[in-house]
XYZ file of N, CA and C in Angstrom:
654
model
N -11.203 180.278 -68.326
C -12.235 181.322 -68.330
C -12.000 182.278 -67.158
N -11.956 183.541 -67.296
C -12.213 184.512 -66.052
C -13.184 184.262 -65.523
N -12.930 185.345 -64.417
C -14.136 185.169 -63.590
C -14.793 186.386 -63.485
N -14.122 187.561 -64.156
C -14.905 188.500 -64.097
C -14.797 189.510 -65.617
N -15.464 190.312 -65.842
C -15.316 191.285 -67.025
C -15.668 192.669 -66.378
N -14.288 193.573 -67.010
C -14.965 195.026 -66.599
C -14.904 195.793 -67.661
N -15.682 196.572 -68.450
C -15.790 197.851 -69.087
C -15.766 198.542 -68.732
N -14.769 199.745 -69.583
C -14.854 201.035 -69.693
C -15.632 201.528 -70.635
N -16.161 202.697 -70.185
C -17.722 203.387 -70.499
C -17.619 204.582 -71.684
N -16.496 205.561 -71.671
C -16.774 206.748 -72.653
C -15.709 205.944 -73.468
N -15.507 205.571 -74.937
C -15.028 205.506 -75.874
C -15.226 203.902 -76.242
N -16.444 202.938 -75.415
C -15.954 201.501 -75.495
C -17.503 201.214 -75.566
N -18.239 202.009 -74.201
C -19.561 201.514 -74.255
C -20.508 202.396 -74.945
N -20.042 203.649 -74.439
C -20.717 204.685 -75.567
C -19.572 205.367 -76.449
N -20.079 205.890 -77.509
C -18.572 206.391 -78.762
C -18.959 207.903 -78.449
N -18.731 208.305 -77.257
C -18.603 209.937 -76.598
C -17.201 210.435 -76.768
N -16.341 210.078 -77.448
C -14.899 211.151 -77.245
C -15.003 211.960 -78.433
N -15.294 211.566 -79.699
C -15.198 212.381 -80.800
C -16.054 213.702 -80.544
N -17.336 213.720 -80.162
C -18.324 214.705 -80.054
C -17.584 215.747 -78.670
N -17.189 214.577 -77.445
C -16.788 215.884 -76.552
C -15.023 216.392 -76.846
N -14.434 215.784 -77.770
C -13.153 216.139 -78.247
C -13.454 217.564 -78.349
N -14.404 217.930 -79.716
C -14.700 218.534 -80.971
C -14.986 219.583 -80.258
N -15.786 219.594 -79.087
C -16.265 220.569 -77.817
C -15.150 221.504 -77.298
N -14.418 220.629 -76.695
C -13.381 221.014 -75.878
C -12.251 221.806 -76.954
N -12.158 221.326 -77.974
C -11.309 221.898 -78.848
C -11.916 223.029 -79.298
N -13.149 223.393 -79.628
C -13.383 224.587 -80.050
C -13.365 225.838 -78.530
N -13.263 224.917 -77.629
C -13.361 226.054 -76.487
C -11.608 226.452 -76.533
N -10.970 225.510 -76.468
C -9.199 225.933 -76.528
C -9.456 226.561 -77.592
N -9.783 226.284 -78.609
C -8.949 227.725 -79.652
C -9.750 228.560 -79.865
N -10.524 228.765 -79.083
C -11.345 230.441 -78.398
C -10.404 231.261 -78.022
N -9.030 230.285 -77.292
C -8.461 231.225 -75.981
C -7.358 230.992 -77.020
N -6.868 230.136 -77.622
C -5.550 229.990 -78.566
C -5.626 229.152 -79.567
N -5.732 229.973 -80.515
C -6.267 229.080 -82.219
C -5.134 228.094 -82.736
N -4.164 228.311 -82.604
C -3.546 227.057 -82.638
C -3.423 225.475 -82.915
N -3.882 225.883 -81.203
C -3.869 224.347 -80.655
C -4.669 223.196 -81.866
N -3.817 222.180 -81.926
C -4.454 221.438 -82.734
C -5.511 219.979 -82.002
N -5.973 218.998 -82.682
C -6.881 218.040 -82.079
C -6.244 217.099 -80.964
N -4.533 216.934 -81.773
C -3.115 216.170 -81.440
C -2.913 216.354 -80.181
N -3.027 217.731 -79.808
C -2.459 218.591 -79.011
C -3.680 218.156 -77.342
N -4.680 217.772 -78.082
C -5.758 217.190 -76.910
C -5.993 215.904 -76.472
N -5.114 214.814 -77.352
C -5.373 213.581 -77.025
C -5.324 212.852 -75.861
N -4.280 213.756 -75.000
C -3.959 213.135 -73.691
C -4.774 213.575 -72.825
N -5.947 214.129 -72.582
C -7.137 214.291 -72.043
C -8.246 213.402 -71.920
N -8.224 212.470 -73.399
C -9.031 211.224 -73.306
C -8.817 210.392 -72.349
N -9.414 209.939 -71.657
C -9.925 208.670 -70.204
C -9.759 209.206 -69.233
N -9.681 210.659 -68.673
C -8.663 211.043 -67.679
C -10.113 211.286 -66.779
N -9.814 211.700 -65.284
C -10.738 212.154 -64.466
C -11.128 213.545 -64.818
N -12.218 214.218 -64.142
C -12.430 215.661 -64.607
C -11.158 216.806 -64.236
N -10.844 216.368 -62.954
C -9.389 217.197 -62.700
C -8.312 217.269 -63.597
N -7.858 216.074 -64.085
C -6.599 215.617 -65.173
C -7.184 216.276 -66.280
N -7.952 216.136 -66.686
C -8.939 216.572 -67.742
C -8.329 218.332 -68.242
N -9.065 218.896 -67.035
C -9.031 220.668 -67.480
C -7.868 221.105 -66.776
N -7.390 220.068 -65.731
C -5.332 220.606 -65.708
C -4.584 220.289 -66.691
N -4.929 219.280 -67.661
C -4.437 219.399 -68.967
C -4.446 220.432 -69.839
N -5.732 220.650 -70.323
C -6.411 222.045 -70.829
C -6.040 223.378 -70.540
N -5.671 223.436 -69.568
C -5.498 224.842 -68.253
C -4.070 224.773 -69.251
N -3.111 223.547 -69.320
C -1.861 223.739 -69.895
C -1.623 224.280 -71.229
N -2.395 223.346 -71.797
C -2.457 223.715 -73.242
C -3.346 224.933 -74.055
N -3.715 225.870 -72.737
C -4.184 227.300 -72.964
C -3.244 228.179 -72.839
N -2.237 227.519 -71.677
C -1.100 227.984 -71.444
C -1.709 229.462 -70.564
N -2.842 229.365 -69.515
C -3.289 230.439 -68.903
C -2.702 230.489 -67.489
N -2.966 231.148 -66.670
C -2.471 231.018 -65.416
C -4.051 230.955 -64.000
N -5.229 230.011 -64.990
C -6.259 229.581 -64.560
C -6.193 228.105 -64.001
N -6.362 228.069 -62.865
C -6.481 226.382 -62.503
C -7.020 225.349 -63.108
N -7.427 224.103 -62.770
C -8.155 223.287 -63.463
C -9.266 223.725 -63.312
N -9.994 223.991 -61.430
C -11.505 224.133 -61.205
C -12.157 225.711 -62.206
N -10.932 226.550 -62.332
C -11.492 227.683 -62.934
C -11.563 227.544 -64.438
N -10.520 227.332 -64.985
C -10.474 226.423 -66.767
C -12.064 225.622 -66.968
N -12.357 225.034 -65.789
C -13.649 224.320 -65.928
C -15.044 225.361 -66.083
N -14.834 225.844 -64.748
C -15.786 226.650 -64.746
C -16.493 227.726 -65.931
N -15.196 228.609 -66.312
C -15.244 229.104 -67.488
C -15.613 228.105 -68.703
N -15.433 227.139 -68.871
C -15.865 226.468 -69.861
C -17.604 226.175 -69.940
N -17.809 225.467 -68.540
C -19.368 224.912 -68.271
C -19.986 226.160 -67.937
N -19.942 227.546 -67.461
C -20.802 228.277 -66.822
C -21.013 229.334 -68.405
N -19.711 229.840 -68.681
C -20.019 231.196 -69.962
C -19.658 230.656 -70.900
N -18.713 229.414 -71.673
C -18.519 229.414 -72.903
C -19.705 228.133 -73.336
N -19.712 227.030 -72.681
C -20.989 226.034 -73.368
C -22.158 226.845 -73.074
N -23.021 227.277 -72.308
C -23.990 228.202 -72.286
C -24.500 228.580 -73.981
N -23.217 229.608 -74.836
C -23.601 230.110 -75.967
C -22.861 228.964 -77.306
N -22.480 228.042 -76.515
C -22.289 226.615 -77.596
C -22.667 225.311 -77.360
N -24.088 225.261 -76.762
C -25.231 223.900 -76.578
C -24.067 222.778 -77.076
N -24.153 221.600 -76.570
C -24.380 220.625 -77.401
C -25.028 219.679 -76.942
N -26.140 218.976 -77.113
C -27.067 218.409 -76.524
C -26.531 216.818 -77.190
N -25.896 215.506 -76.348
C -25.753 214.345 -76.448
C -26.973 213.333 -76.393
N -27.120 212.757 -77.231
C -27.863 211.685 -77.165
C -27.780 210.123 -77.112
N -27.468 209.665 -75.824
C -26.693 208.808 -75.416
C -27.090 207.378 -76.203
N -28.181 207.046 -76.377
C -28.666 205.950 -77.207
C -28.207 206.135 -78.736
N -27.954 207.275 -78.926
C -27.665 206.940 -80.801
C -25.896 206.947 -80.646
N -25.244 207.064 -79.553
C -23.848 207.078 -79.088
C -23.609 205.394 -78.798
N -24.271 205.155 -78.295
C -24.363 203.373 -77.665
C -24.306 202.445 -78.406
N -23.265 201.531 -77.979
C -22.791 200.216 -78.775
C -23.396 199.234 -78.320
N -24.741 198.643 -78.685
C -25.547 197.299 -78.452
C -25.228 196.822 -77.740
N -23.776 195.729 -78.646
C -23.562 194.807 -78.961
C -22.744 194.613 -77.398
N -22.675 195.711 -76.849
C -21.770 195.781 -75.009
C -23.707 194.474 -74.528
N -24.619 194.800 -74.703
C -25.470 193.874 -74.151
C -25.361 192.435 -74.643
N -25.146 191.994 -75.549
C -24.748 191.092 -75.887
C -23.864 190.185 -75.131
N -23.107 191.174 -75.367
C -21.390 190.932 -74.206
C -21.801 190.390 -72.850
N -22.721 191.321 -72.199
C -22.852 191.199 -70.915
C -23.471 189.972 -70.401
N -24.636 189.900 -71.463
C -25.767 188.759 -71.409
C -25.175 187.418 -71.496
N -24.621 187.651 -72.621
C -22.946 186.141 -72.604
C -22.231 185.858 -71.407
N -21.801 186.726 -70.610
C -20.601 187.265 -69.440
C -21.921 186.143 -68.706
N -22.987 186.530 -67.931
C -23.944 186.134 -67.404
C -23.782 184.838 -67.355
N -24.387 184.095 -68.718
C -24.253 182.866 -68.668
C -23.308 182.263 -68.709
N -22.046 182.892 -68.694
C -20.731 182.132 -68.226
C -20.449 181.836 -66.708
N -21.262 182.910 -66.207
C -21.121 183.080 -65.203
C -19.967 184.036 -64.371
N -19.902 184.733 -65.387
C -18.894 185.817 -65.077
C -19.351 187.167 -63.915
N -18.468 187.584 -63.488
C -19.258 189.075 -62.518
C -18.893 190.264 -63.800
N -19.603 191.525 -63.509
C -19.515 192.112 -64.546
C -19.213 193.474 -63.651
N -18.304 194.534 -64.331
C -18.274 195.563 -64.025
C -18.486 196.970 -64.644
N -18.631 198.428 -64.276
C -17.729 199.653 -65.323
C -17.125 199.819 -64.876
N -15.640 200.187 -65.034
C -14.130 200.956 -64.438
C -14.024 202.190 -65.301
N -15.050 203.319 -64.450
C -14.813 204.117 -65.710
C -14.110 205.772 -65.205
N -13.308 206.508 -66.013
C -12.463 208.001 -64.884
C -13.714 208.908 -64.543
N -14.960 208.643 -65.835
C -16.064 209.914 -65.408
C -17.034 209.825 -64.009
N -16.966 211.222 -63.573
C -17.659 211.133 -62.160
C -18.830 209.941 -62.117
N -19.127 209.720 -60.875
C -20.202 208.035 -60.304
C -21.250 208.558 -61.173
N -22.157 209.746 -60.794
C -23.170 210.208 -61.066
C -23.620 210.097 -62.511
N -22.281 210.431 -63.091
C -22.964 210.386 -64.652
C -23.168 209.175 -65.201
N -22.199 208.536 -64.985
C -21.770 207.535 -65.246
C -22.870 206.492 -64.910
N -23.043 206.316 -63.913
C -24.526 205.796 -63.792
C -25.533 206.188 -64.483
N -25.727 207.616 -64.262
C -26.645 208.259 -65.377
C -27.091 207.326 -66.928
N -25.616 207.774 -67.044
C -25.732 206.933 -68.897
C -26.305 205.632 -68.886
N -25.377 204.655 -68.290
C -25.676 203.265 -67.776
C -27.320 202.870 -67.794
N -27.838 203.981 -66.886
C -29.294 203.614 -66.921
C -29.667 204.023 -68.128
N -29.642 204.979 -68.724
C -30.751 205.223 -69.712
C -30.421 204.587 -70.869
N -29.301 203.949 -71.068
C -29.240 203.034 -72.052
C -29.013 201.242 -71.737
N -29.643 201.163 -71.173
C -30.029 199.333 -70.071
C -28.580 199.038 -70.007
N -27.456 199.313 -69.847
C -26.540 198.411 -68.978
C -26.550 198.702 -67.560
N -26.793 199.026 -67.098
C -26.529 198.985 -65.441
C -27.386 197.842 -64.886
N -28.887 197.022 -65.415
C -29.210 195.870 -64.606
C -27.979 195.147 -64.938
N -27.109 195.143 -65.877
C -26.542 193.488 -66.106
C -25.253 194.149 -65.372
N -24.708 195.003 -64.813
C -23.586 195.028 -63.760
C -23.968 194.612 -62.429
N -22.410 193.864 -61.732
C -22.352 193.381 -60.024
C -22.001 194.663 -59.923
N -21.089 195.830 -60.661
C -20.298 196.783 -59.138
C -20.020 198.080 -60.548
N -20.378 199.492 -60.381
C -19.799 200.217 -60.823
C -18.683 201.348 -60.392
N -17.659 201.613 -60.468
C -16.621 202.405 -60.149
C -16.270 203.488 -60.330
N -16.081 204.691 -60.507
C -15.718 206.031 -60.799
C -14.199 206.277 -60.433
N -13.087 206.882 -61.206
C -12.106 207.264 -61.084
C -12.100 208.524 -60.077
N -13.432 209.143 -59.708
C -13.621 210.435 -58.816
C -13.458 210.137 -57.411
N -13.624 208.511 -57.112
C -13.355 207.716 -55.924
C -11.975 207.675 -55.388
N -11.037 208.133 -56.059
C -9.561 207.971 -55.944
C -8.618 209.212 -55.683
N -7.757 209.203 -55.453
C -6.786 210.624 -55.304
C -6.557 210.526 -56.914
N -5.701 209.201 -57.649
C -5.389 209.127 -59.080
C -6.390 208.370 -59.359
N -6.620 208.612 -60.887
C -7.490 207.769 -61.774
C -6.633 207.192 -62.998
N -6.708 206.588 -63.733
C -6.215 205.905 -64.693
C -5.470 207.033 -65.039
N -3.938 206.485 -65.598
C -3.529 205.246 -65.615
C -3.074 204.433 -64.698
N -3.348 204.909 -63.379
C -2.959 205.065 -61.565
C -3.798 203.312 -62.198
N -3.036 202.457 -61.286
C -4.112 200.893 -61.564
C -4.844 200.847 -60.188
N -5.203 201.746 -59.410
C -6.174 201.493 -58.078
C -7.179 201.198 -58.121
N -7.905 202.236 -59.345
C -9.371 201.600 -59.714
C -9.456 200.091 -60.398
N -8.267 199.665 -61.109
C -8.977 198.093 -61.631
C -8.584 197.402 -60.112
N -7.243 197.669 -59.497
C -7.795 196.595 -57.983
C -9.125 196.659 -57.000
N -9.461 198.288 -57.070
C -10.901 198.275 -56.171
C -11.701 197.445 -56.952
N -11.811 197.449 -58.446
C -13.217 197.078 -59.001
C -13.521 195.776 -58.669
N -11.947 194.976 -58.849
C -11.306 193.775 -58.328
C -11.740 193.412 -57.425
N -11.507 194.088 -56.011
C -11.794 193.861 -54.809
C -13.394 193.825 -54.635
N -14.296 194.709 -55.065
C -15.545 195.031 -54.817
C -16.063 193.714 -55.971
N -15.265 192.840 -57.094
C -16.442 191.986 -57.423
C -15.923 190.660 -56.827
N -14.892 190.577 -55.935
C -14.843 189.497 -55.151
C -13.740 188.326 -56.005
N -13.178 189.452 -56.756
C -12.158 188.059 -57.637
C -10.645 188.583 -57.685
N -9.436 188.243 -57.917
C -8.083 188.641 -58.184
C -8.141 189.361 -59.805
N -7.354 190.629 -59.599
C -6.971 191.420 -61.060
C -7.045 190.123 -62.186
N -5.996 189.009 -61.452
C -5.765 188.306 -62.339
C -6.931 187.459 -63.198
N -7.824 187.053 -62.781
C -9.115 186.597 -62.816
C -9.749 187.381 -63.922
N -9.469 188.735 -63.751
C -10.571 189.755 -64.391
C -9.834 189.676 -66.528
N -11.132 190.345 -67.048
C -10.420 191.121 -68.273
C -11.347 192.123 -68.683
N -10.712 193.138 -69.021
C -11.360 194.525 -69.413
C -11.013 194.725 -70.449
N -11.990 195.360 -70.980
C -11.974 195.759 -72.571
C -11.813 197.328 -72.381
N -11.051 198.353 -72.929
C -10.226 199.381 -72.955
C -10.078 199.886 -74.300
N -9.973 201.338 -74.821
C -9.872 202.073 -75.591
C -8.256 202.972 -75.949
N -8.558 203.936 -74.394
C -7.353 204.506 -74.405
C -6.058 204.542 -73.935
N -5.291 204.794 -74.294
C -3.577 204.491 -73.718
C -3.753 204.858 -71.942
N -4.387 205.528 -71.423
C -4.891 205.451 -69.903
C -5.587 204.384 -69.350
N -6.432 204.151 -69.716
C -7.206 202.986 -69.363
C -6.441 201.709 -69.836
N -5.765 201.435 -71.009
C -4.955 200.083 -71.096
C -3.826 200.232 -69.859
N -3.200 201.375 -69.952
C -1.960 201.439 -69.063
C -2.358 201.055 -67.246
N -3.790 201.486 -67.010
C -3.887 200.926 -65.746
C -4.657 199.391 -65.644
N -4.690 199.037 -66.345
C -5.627 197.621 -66.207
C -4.521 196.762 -66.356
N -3.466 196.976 -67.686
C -2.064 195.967 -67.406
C -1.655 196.217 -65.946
N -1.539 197.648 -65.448
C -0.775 197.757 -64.167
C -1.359 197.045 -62.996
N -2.679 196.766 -63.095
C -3.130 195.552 -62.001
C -3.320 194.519 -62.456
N -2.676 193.832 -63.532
C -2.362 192.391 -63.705
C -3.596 192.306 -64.499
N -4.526 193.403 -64.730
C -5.961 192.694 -65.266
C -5.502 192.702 -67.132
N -6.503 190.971 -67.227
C -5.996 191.056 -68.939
C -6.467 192.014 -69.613
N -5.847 193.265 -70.802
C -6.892 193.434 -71.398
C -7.195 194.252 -72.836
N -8.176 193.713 -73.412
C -8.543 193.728 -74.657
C -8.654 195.107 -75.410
N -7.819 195.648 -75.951
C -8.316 196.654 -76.499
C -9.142 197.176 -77.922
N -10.035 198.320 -78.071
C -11.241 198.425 -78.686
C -10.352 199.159 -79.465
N -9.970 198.731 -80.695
C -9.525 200.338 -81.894
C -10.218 201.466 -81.964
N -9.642 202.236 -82.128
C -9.956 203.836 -82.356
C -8.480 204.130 -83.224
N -9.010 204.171 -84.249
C -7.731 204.676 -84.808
C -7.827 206.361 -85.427
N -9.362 207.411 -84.993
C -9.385 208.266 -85.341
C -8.352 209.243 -83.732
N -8.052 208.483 -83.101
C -7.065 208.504 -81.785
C -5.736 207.944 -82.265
N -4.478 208.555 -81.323
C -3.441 208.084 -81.491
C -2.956 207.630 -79.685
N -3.408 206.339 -79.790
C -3.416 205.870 -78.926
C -2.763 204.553 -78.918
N -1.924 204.689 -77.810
C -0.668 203.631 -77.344
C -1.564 202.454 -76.928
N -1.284 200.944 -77.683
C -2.363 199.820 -77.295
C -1.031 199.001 -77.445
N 0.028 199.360 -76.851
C 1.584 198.629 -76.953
C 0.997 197.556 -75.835
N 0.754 197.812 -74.264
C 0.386 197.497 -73.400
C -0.860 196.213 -72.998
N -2.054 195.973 -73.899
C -3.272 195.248 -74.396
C -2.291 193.842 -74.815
N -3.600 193.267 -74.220
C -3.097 191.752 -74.461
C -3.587 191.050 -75.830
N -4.708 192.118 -76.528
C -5.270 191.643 -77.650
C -6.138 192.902 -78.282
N -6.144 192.662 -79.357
C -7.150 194.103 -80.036
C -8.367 193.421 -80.740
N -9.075 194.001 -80.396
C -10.799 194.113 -81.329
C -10.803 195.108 -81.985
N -11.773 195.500 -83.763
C -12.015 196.663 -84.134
C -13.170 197.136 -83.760
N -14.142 196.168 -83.272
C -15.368 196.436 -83.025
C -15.640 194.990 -81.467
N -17.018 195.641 -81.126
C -17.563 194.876 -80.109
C -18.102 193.791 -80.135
N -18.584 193.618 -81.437
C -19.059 193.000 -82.054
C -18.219 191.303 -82.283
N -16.832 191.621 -82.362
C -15.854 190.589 -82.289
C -15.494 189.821 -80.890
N -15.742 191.016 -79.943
C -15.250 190.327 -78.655
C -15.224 188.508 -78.169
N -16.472 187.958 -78.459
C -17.304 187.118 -77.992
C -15.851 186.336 -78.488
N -16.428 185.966 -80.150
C -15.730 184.810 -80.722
C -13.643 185.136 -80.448
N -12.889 186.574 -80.096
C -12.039 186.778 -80.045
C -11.473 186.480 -78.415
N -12.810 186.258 -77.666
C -12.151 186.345 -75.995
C -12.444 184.500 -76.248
N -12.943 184.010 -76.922
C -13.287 182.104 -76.528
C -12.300 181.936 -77.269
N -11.911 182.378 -78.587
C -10.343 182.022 -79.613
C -9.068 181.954 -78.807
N -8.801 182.909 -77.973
C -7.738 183.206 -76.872
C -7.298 182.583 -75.722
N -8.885 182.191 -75.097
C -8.859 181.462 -73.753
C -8.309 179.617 -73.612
């Protein structure tokens, strides 16, 4: 048995990539119609910097990341709302998980690239944050996933070895840094993503499986 469990938060605990994909893509082909959905995948798990220096590329502008951003959040979402509703986004069955983790006696974490603030944000308004020991932000770091610093801090801050830990993971970023600190870990399908799960020590299609798929394994 581990001794600890960490989740990742946008594509695992809440199903937020499709809605802010769909966002971000209609803002790129504002500036270049083109670009296809394909063409954005490597933006999923990333920090906010990696994020719109990706974007900034695939506009192919000669705008930075902080300005690519800006222009996006200040004049183009302004006249294209999209208002998230984090509870009808939210996967239960992560309480379940946790509540189990508990009575195993496991420590529990998020390892997640989106800034602390929000990230907490969400956490609270949809009850996982009482059942976490330690939450993490990739904004804490120079690199964020697939950089493996954040699964050793999360590591370090719940008091156990990478090795100890297992995280459940979505995207080819987030698997690629959790193998890179030795942490086991499980990956969540998304197959409306083309995402590298070469790396994952095991796949789930749903959350729902975890329980009986992490005691089958151990």
């Amino acid at each position: 048995m581990k001794k600890a469990l960490i989740f990742d938060m946008d594509g695992v605990i809440i199903d937020s990539e499709p809605g802010s994909m769909e966002q971000v893509l209609a803002f790129v082909r504002s500036k270049r119609p083109e670009v296809t959905r394909q063409d954005l995948y490597q933006i999923v798990g990333r920090t906010s910097r990696d994020v719109w220096s990706r974007i900034a590329g695939v506009i192919g502008w000669d705008k930075d990341w902080l300005e690519t951003r800006t222009e996006y959040r200040e004049l183009w979402q302004p006249e294209h709302p999209h208002t998230v509703n984090y509870h009808e986004i939210f996967r239960p069955a992560v309480l379940d998980i946790l509540q189990w983790a508990r009575e195993k006696g496991m420590r529990t974490a998020v390892a997640s690239s989106t800034a602390y603030e929000k990230v907490k944000m969400i956490l609270t308004q949809v009850g996982v944050a009482p059942y976490l020991d330690v939450i993490v932000s990739g904004e804490q770091f120079k690199e964020s996933k697939p950089n493996p610093e954040i699964y050793l801090k999360t590591a370090e801050l719940l008091g156990v070895l990478p090795e100890e830990c297992v995280a459940v993971e979505d995207s080819t970023v987030g698997i690629t840094a959790a193998h890179r600190a030795g942490v086991k870990v499980i990956a969540l399908r998304d197959d409306r993503f083309d995402f590298d799960r070469s790396l994952a020590d095991g796949e789930i299609r749903a959350l729902e499986e975890f329980i009986e798929f992490y005691e089958r394994e151990e």
